[in-house]
CSV table of N, CA and C in Angstrom, one decimal:
chain,number,residue,atom,x,y,z
A,260,MET,N,8.8,-11.2,0.3
A,260,MET,CA,9.2,-9.8,0.4
A,260,MET,C,8.4,-9.1,1.5
A,261,ALA,N,7.1,-9.1,1.3
A,261,ALA,CA,6.2,-8.4,2.3
A,261,ALA,C,5.6,-9.4,3.3
A,262,LEU,N,5.4,-8.9,4.5
A,262,LEU,CA,4.8,-9.7,5.5
A,262,LEU,C,3.3,-9.5,5.5
A,263,CYS,N,2.9,-8.3,5.0
A,263,CYS,CA,1.5,-7.9,5.0
A,263,CYS,C,1.3,-6.8,3.9
A,264,ILE,N,0.2,-6.9,3.2
A,264,ILE,CA,-0.2,-5.9,2.2
A,264,ILE,C,-1.7,-5.5,2.5
A,265,GLY,N,-1.9,-4.2,2.6
A,265,GLY,CA,-3.3,-3.7,2.8
A,265,GLY,C,-3.6,-2.7,1.7
A,266,VAL,N,-4.8,-2.9,1.1
A,266,VAL,CA,-5.3,-1.9,0.1
A,266,VAL,C,-6.5,-1.4,0.8
A,267,MET,N,-6.5,-0.1,1.1
A,267,MET,CA,-7.6,0.6,1.8
A,267,MET,C,-8.2,1.6,0.8
A,268,GLY,N,-9.5,1.7,0.9
A,268,GLY,CA,-10.3,2.6,0.0
A,268,GLY,C,-10.1,4.0,0.4
A,269,SER,N,-10.8,4.9,-0.3
A,269,SER,CA,-10.7,6.3,-0.1
A,269,SER,C,-11.2,6.7,1.2
A,270,ASP,N,-12.1,6.0,1.8
A,270,ASP,CA,-12.7,6.3,3.1
A,270,ASP,C,-12.1,5.4,4.2
A,271,ASN,N,-10.9,4.8,3.9
A,271,ASN,CA,-10.1,4.0,4.8
A,271,ASN,C,-10.8,2.6,5.1
A,272,GLN,N,-11.7,2.2,4.4
A,272,GLN,CA,-12.3,0.9,4.6
A,272,GLN,C,-11.3,-0.1,3.9
A,273,PRO,N,-11.2,-1.3,4.5
A,273,PRO,CA,-10.2,-2.3,3.8
A,273,PRO,C,-10.9,-2.9,2.6
A,274,LEU,N,-10.1,-2.8,1.5
A,274,LEU,CA,-10.6,-3.5,0.3
A,274,LEU,C,-9.9,-4.9,0.2
A,275,LEU,N,-8.7,-5.0,0.7
A,275,LEU,CA,-8.0,-6.2,0.7
A,275,LEU,C,-6.9,-6.1,1.8
A,276,ILE,N,-6.8,-7.2,2.6
A,276,ILE,CA,-5.7,-7.3,3.6
A,276,ILE,C,-5.2,-8.7,3.4
A,277,LYS,N,-3.9,-8.9,3.1
A,277,LYS,CA,-3.3,-10.2,3.0
A,277,LYS,C,-2.1,-10.2,3.9
A,278,ILE,N,-2.0,-11.2,4.7
A,278,ILE,CA,-1.0,-11.4,5.7
A,278,ILE,C,-0.3,-12.7,5.4
A,279,SER,N,1.0,-12.7,5.5
A,279,SER,CA,1.8,-13.9,5.3
A,279,SER,C,1.4,-15.0,6.2
A,280,PRO,N,1.3,-16.3,5.6
A,280,PRO,CA,0.8,-17.4,6.5
A,280,PRO,C,1.8,-17.7,7.6
A,281,SER,N,3.0,-17.2,7.5
A,281,SER,CA,4.0,-17.5,8.5
A,281,SER,C,3.8,-16.6,9.8
A,282,ILE,N,3.0,-15.7,9.7
A,282,ILE,CA,2.8,-14.8,10.9
A,282,ILE,C,2.0,-15.5,11.9
A,283,GLN,N,2.5,-15.4,13.2
A,283,GLN,CA,1.8,-16.0,14.3
A,283,GLN,C,0.6,-15.3,14.8
A,284,ASN,N,0.7,-14.0,14.9
A,284,ASN,CA,-0.4,-13.2,15.4
A,284,ASN,C,-0.8,-12.1,14.4
A,285,PRO,N,-1.8,-12.5,13.5
A,285,PRO,CA,-2.1,-11.5,12.4
A,285,PRO,C,-2.9,-10.3,12.9
A,286,ILE,N,-3.4,-10.3,14.1
A,286,ILE,CA,-4.2,-9.1,14.6
A,286,ILE,C,-3.2,-8.0,14.8
A,287,ASP,N,-1.9,-8.2,15.1
A,287,ASP,CA,-0.9,-7.2,15.3
A,287,ASP,C,-0.7,-6.4,13.9
A,288,TYR,N,-0.8,-7.2,12.8
A,288,TYR,CA,-0.6,-6.5,11.5
A,288,TYR,C,-1.8,-5.7,11.1
A,289,HIS,N,-3.0,-6.2,11.5
A,289,HIS,CA,-4.2,-5.3,11.3
A,289,HIS,C,-4.1,-4.0,12.1
A,290,TYR,N,-3.6,-4.1,13.3
A,290,TYR,CA,-3.4,-2.9,14.1
A,290,TYR,C,-2.4,-2.0,13.4
A,291,MET,N,-1.3,-2.5,12.9
A,291,MET,CA,-0.3,-1.7,12.3
A,291,MET,C,-0.8,-1.0,11.0
A,292,LEU,N,-1.6,-1.8,10.2
A,292,LEU,CA,-2.2,-1.2,9.0
A,292,LEU,C,-3.1,0.0,9.4
A,293,TYR,N,-4.0,-0.2,10.4
A,293,TYR,CA,-4.9,0.9,10.7
A,293,TYR,C,-4.2,2.1,11.4
A,294,SER,N,-3.1,1.8,12.1
A,294,SER,CA,-2.4,2.9,12.7
A,294,SER,C,-1.6,3.7,11.7
A,295,ALA,N,-1.2,3.0,10.6
A,295,ALA,CA,-0.4,3.6,9.5
A,295,ALA,C,-1.3,4.6,8.7
A,296,LEU,N,-2.6,4.4,8.7
A,296,LEU,CA,-3.5,5.2,8.0
A,296,LEU,C,-3.5,6.7,8.4
A,297,ASP,N,-3.3,6.9,9.7
A,297,ASP,CA,-3.2,8.3,10.2
A,297,ASP,C,-2.0,9.0,9.6
A,298,ILE,N,-0.9,8.3,9.5
A,298,ILE,CA,0.4,8.9,9.0
A,298,ILE,C,0.2,9.1,7.5
A,299,VAL,N,-0.4,8.1,6.8
A,299,VAL,CA,-0.7,8.3,5.3
A,299,VAL,C,-1.5,9.5,5.1
A,300,GLU,N,-2.6,9.7,5.8
A,300,GLU,CA,-3.4,10.9,5.7
A,300,GLU,C,-2.6,12.2,5.9
A,301,GLU,N,-1.8,12.2,6.9
A,301,GLU,CA,-0.9,13.4,7.2
A,301,GLU,C,0.1,13.6,6.1
A,302,LYS,N,0.8,12.6,5.7
A,302,LYS,CA,1.8,12.8,4.6
A,302,LYS,C,1.1,13.2,3.3
A,303,SER,N,0.0,12.6,3.0
A,303,SER,CA,-0.7,13.0,1.7
A,303,SER,C,-1.2,14.4,1.7
A,304,GLN,N,-1.6,14.9,2.8
A,304,GLN,CA,-2.0,16.3,2.9
A,304,GLN,C,-0.8,17.2,2.8
A,305,ILE,N,0.3,16.9,3.4
A,305,ILE,CA,1.5,17.7,3.2
A,305,ILE,C,2.0,17.7,1.8
A,306,SER,N,2.0,16.5,1.1
A,306,SER,CA,2.4,16.4,-0.3
A,306,SER,C,1.5,17.2,-1.2
A,307,GLN,N,0.2,17.3,-0.9
A,307,GLN,CA,-0.7,18.1,-1.7
A,307,GLN,C,-0.4,19.6,-1.6
A,308,LYS,N,0.0,20.0,-0.4
A,308,LYS,CA,0.3,21.4,-0.2
A,308,LYS,C,1.6,21.8,-0.8
A,309,THR,N,2.5,20.9,-0.9
A,309,THR,CA,3.9,21.2,-1.4
A,309,THR,C,4.0,20.7,-2.9
A,310,ALA,N,3.0,20.2,-3.5
A,310,ALA,CA,3.1,19.7,-4.9
A,310,ALA,C,3.4,20.9,-5.8
A,311,GLY,N,4.3,20.6,-6.7
A,311,GLY,CA,4.7,21.6,-7.7
A,311,GLY,C,3.9,21.4,-9.0
A,312,LEU,N,4.0,22.4,-9.8
A,312,LEU,CA,3.3,22.4,-11.1
A,312,LEU,C,4.4,21.9,-12.2
A,313,ASN,N,3.9,21.1,-13.1
A,313,ASN,CA,4.8,20.6,-14.1
A,313,ASN,C,4.7,21.6,-15.3
A,314,ILE,N,5.3,21.3,-16.4
A,314,ILE,CA,5.4,22.2,-17.6
A,314,ILE,C,4.0,22.5,-18.1
A,315,SER,N,3.1,21.5,-18.1
A,315,SER,CA,1.8,21.7,-18.7
A,315,SER,C,0.9,22.5,-17.7
A,316,GLY,N,1.4,22.8,-16.5
A,316,GLY,CA,0.6,23.5,-15.5
A,316,GLY,C,-0.3,22.6,-14.6
A,317,ALA,N,-0.2,21.3,-14.8
A,317,ALA,CA,-0.9,20.3,-14.0
A,317,ALA,C,-0.1,20.1,-12.7
A,318,GLU,N,-0.9,19.8,-11.7
A,318,GLU,CA,-0.3,19.5,-10.4
A,318,GLU,C,0.5,18.2,-10.4
A,319,HIS,N,1.6,18.2,-9.8
A,319,HIS,CA,2.4,16.9,-9.8
A,319,HIS,C,2.8,16.6,-8.4
A,320,ARG,N,2.5,15.4,-7.9
A,320,ARG,CA,3.0,15.0,-6.6
A,320,ARG,C,3.4,13.5,-6.7
A,321,ASP,N,4.3,13.2,-5.8
A,321,ASP,CA,4.7,11.8,-5.8
A,321,ASP,C,3.7,10.9,-5.0
A,322,LEU,N,3.3,9.9,-5.7
A,322,LEU,CA,2.3,9.0,-5.0
A,322,LEU,C,2.9,8.1,-4.0
A,323,TYR,N,4.2,7.8,-4.2
A,323,TYR,CA,4.9,7.0,-3.2
A,323,TYR,C,5.2,7.8,-2.0
A,324,LEU,N,4.7,7.4,-0.9
A,324,LEU,CA,5.0,8.1,0.4
A,324,LEU,C,6.2,7.7,1.1
A,325,GLY,N,6.7,6.5,0.7
A,325,GLY,CA,8.0,6.0,1.3
A,325,GLY,C,7.8,5.4,2.7
A,326,LEU,N,8.8,5.4,3.5
A,326,LEU,CA,8.8,4.8,4.8
A,326,LEU,C,8.0,5.7,5.7
A,327,LEU,N,6.9,5.1,6.3
A,327,LEU,CA,6.1,5.9,7.2
A,327,LEU,C,6.8,6.0,8.5
A,328,TYR,N,7.1,4.9,9.1
A,328,TYR,CA,7.9,4.9,10.3
A,328,TYR,C,8.3,3.5,10.6
A,329,PRO,N,9.5,3.3,11.2
A,329,PRO,CA,9.8,2.0,11.6
A,329,PRO,C,9.1,1.6,12.9
A,330,SER,N,8.0,0.8,12.8
A,330,SER,CA,7.2,0.6,14.0
A,330,SER,C,7.9,-0.2,15.1
A,331,SER,N,8.9,-0.9,14.7
A,331,SER,CA,9.6,-1.7,15.7
A,331,SER,C,10.9,-2.1,15.0
A,332,ASP,N,11.7,-2.9,15.7
A,332,ASP,CA,13.0,-3.4,15.1
A,332,ASP,C,12.7,-4.5,14.1
A,333,GLU,N,11.5,-5.0,14.1
A,333,GLU,CA,11.1,-6.2,13.3
A,333,GLU,C,10.5,-5.8,11.9
A,334,VAL,N,9.8,-4.7,11.9
A,334,VAL,CA,9.1,-4.4,10.6
A,334,VAL,C,9.3,-2.9,10.2
A,335,LYS,N,9.1,-2.7,8.9
A,335,LYS,CA,9.0,-1.3,8.4
A,335,LYS,C,7.7,-1.2,7.6
A,336,ILE,N,7.1,0.0,7.6
A,336,ILE,CA,5.9,0.2,7.0
A,336,ILE,C,6.0,1.3,5.9
A,337,TYR,N,5.6,0.9,4.7
A,337,TYR,CA,5.7,1.8,3.5
A,337,TYR,C,4.3,2.0,2.9
A,338,ALA,N,4.1,3.1,2.3
A,338,ALA,CA,2.8,3.4,1.7
A,338,ALA,C,2.8,4.1,0.4
A,339,TYR,N,1.7,4.0,-0.3
A,339,TYR,CA,1.5,4.6,-1.6
A,339,TYR,C,0.1,5.0,-1.6
A,340,CYS,N,-0.2,6.3,-2.0
A,340,CYS,CA,-1.5,6.8,-2.1
A,340,CYS,C,-1.9,7.2,-3.5
A,341,THR,N,-2.9,6.7,-4.1
A,341,THR,CA,-3.2,7.0,-5.4
A,341,THR,C,-4.0,8.4,-5.5
A,342,ASN,N,-4.2,8.9,-6.7
A,342,ASN,CA,-4.9,10.1,-6.9
A,342,ASN,C,-6.3,10.0,-6.4
A,343,THR,N,-6.9,8.9,-6.4
A,343,THR,CA,-8.3,8.7,-5.9
A,343,THR,C,-8.3,8.3,-4.4
A,344,LYS,N,-7.2,8.5,-3.7
A,344,LYS,CA,-7.1,8.3,-2.3
A,344,LYS,C,-7.2,6.8,-1.8
A,345,VAL,N,-6.9,5.9,-2.7
A,345,VAL,CA,-6.8,4.5,-2.4
A,345,VAL,C,-5.3,4.3,-1.9
A,346,LYS,N,-5.2,3.7,-0.7
A,346,LYS,CA,-3.9,3.6,0.0
A,346,LYS,C,-3.4,2.1,-0.1
A,347,MET,N,-2.2,2.0,-0.5
A,347,MET,CA,-1.6,0.7,-0.5
A,347,MET,C,-0.4,0.7,0.5
A,348,ILE,N,-0.5,-0.2,1.5
A,348,ILE,CA,0.4,-0.2,2.6
A,348,ILE,C,1.1,-1.6,2.6
A,349,LEU,N,2.4,-1.5,2.7
A,349,LEU,CA,3.3,-2.7,2.7
A,349,LEU,C,4.0,-2.7,4.1
A,350,ILE,N,3.9,-3.9,4.7
A,350,ILE,CA,4.7,-4.1,5.9
A,350,ILE,C,5.8,-5.1,5.6
A,351,VAL,N,7.0,-4.8,5.7
A,351,VAL,CA,8.1,-5.7,5.4
A,351,VAL,C,9.0,-6.0,6.6
A,352,ASP,N,9.7,-7.0,6.5
A,352,ASP,CA,10.7,-7.4,7.5
A,352,ASP,C,11.8,-6.5,7.6
A,353,ALA,N,12.1,-5.8,8.7
A,353,ALA,CA,13.2,-4.9,8.8
A,353,ALA,C,14.5,-5.5,8.8
A,354,THR,N,14.6,-6.8,9.1
A,354,THR,CA,15.9,-7.5,9.2
A,354,THR,C,16.4,-7.9,7.8
A,355,ASN,N,15.5,-7.8,6.8
A,355,ASN,CA,15.9,-8.1,5.4
A,355,ASN,C,16.8,-7.0,4.8
A,356,THR,N,18.1,-7.2,4.9
A,356,THR,CA,19.0,-6.2,4.4
A,356,THR,C,19.1,-6.2,2.9
A,357,ALA,N,18.7,-7.2,2.2
A,357,ALA,CA,18.7,-7.2,0.8
A,357,ALA,C,17.6,-6.3,0.1
A,358,LEU,N,16.7,-6.0,0.9
A,358,LEU,CA,15.5,-5.2,0.4
A,358,LEU,C,15.9,-3.7,0.4
A,359,LYS,N,15.8,-3.1,-0.8
A,359,LYS,CA,16.2,-1.7,-1.0
A,359,LYS,C,14.9,-0.8,-1.2
A,360,GLU,N,15.1,0.4,-1.0
A,360,GLU,CA,14.0,1.4,-1.2
A,360,GLU,C,13.4,1.3,-2.6
A,361,THR,N,14.3,1.2,-3.6
A,361,THR,CA,13.9,1.1,-5.0
A,361,THR,C,13.0,-0.1,-5.2
A,362,ASP,N,13.3,-1.2,-4.6
A,362,ASP,CA,12.5,-2.5,-4.7
A,362,ASP,C,11.1,-2.2,-4.2
A,363,ILE,N,11.0,-1.6,-3.0
A,363,ILE,CA,9.7,-1.3,-2.5
A,363,ILE,C,8.9,-0.3,-3.4
A,364,ARG,N,9.6,0.7,-3.9
A,364,ARG,CA,8.9,1.7,-4.8
A,364,ARG,C,8.4,1.0,-6.0
A,365,ASN,N,9.2,0.1,-6.6
A,365,ASN,CA,8.8,-0.6,-7.8
A,365,ASN,C,7.7,-1.6,-7.5
A,366,THR,N,7.7,-2.2,-6.3
A,366,THR,CA,6.6,-3.1,-6.0
A,366,THR,C,5.3,-2.4,-5.8
A,367,VAL,N,5.3,-1.3,-5.1
A,367,VAL,CA,4.0,-0.6,-5.0
A,367,VAL,C,3.5,0.0,-6.3
A,368,LYS,N,4.4,0.4,-7.2
A,368,LYS,CA,4.0,0.8,-8.5
A,368,LYS,C,3.3,-0.3,-9.3
A,369,ARG,N,3.9,-1.5,-9.2
A,369,ARG,CA,3.3,-2.7,-9.8
A,369,ARG,C,2.0,-3.0,-9.2
A,370,LEU,N,1.9,-2.9,-7.9
A,370,LEU,CA,0.7,-3.1,-7.2
A,370,LEU,C,-0.4,-2.1,-7.6
A,371,HIS,N,0.0,-0.9,-7.8
A,371,HIS,CA,-1.0,0.1,-8.3
A,371,HIS,C,-1.4,-0.2,-9.7
A,372,LEU,N,-0.5,-0.6,-10.6
A,372,LEU,CA,-0.8,-1.0,-11.9
A,372,LEU,C,-1.8,-2.2,-11.9
A,373,ALA,N,-1.5,-3.2,-11.1
A,373,ALA,CA,-2.5,-4.3,-11.0
A,373,ALA,C,-3.8,-3.9,-10.5
A,374,TYR,N,-3.9,-3.0,-9.5
A,374,TYR,CA,-5.1,-2.5,-9.0
A,374,TYR,C,-5.9,-1.7,-10.1
A,375,SER,N,-5.1,-0.9,-10.9
A,375,SER,CA,-5.8,-0.1,-12.0
A,375,SER,C,-6.4,-1.1,-13.0
A,376,ASN,N,-5.6,-2.1,-13.4
A,376,ASN,CA,-6.1,-3.1,-14.3
A,376,ASN,C,-7.4,-3.8,-13.8
A,377,MET,N,-7.4,-4.1,-12.5
A,377,MET,CA,-8.5,-4.8,-11.9
A,377,MET,C,-9.7,-3.9,-11.9
A,378,ILE,N,-9.6,-2.6,-11.6
A,378,ILE,CA,-10.8,-1.8,-11.5
A,378,ILE,C,-11.4,-1.5,-12.9
A,379,MET,N,-10.6,-1.8,-13.9
A,379,MET,CA,-11.2,-1.6,-15.3
A,379,MET,C,-12.2,-2.6,-15.6
A,380,ASN,N,-12.3,-3.7,-14.8
A,380,ASN,CA,-13.3,-4.7,-15.0
A,380,ASN,C,-14.7,-4.0,-14.8
A,381,PRO,N,-15.6,-4.1,-15.8
A,381,PRO,CA,-16.9,-3.4,-15.7
A,381,PRO,C,-17.8,-4.1,-14.6
A,382,PHE,N,-17.4,-5.3,-14.1
A,382,PHE,CA,-18.2,-5.9,-13.1
A,382,PHE,C,-17.7,-5.6,-11.7
A,383,TYR,N,-16.6,-4.9,-11.6
A,383,TYR,CA,-16.1,-4.5,-10.2
A,383,TYR,C,-16.7,-3.2,-9.8
A,384,GLU,N,-17.3,-3.2,-8.7
A,384,GLU,CA,-17.9,-1.9,-8.1
A,384,GLU,C,-16.8,-1.2,-7.3
A,385,VAL,N,-16.4,-0.1,-7.7
A,385,VAL,CA,-15.3,0.7,-7.1
A,385,VAL,C,-15.7,0.9,-5.6
A,386,GLY,N,-14.7,0.6,-4.7
A,386,GLY,CA,-14.9,0.8,-3.3
A,386,GLY,C,-15.4,-0.5,-2.6
A,387,SER,N,-15.7,-1.5,-3.3
A,387,SER,CA,-16.2,-2.7,-2.7
A,387,SER,C,-14.9,-3.6,-2.4
A,388,PRO,N,-15.0,-4.6,-1.5
A,388,PRO,CA,-13.9,-5.5,-1.3
A,388,PRO,C,-13.4,-6.2,-2.6
A,389,ILE,N,-12.1,-6.3,-2.7
A,389,ILE,CA,-11.6,-6.9,-3.9
A,389,ILE,C,-11.7,-8.4,-3.9
A,390,GLY,N,-12.3,-8.9,-4.9
A,390,GLY,CA,-12.5,-10.4,-5.0
A,390,GLY,C,-11.9,-11.0,-6.2
A,391,ALA,N,-11.2,-10.2,-7.1
A,391,ALA,CA,-10.6,-10.7,-8.3
A,391,ALA,C,-9.4,-11.6,-8.0
A,392,LYS,N,-9.5,-12.8,-8.5
A,392,LYS,CA,-8.5,-13.9,-8.2
A,392,LYS,C,-7.1,-13.4,-8.8
A,393,SER,N,-7.1,-12.8,-9.9
A,393,SER,CA,-5.8,-12.4,-10.5
A,393,SER,C,-5.1,-11.4,-9.6
A,394,PHE,N,-5.9,-10.5,-9.0
A,394,PHE,CA,-5.3,-9.5,-8.1
A,394,PHE,C,-4.8,-10.2,-6.8
A,395,HIS,N,-5.6,-11.1,-6.3
A,395,HIS,CA,-5.3,-11.9,-5.1
A,395,HIS,C,-4.0,-12.7,-5.3
A,396,ASN,N,-3.9,-13.3,-6.5
A,396,ASN,CA,-2.7,-14.1,-6.9
A,396,ASN,C,-1.5,-13.2,-7.0
A,397,PHE,N,-1.6,-12.0,-7.5
A,397,PHE,CA,-0.5,-11.0,-7.6
A,397,PHE,C,0.0,-10.6,-6.2
A,398,VAL,N,-1.0,-10.3,-5.3
A,398,VAL,CA,-0.6,-9.9,-4.0
A,398,VAL,C,0.1,-11.1,-3.2
A,399,GLU,N,-0.4,-12.3,-3.4
A,399,GLU,CA,0.2,-13.4,-2.8
A,399,GLU,C,1.6,-13.7,-3.3
A,400,SER,N,1.8,-13.4,-4.6
A,400,SER,CA,3.2,-13.5,-5.2
A,400,SER,C,4.1,-12.5,-4.5
A,401,ILE,N,3.7,-11.4,-4.2
A,401,ILE,CA,4.5,-10.4,-3.5
A,401,ILE,C,4.9,-10.9,-2.1
A,402,ILE,N,3.9,-11.4,-1.5
A,402,ILE,CA,4.1,-11.9,-0.1
A,402,ILE,C,5.0,-13.1,-0.1
A,403,ALA,N,4.9,-13.9,-1.1
A,403,ALA,CA,5.7,-15.2,-1.2
A,403,ALA,C,7.2,-14.9,-1.6
A,404,GLN,N,7.5,-13.8,-2.1
A,404,GLN,CA,8.9,-13.5,-2.6
A,404,GLN,C,9.8,-13.6,-1.4
């Protein structure tokens, strides 16, 4: 499904970057991830300004930022930004017509849930590179789909 998945910390340091083994030039995907961070910051600031209040009076905003930009005819870049400013960026093949927006949304929500479960480990230091094998396996399963 995904060609590359990046999980970036609140201060934009990489916590995890996984690139499909079929990619010939992985440095291009690193460049795309880092260039997408600027757009994620911009979109998350806009969504904070336009966030509505729900019934209980708490602020509500959509964590899924959607398609950032089609960087080329070959890939599309999607993002999800958590309340703690952890960014999850997916780079997918643009030629895959079977892939729908709802599939991407569900995938990043599952990725966020897996990340949430992983940081509940008392031995994980928040903000450090992710070393949990279960999370790595989950990310690899998304890439392998």
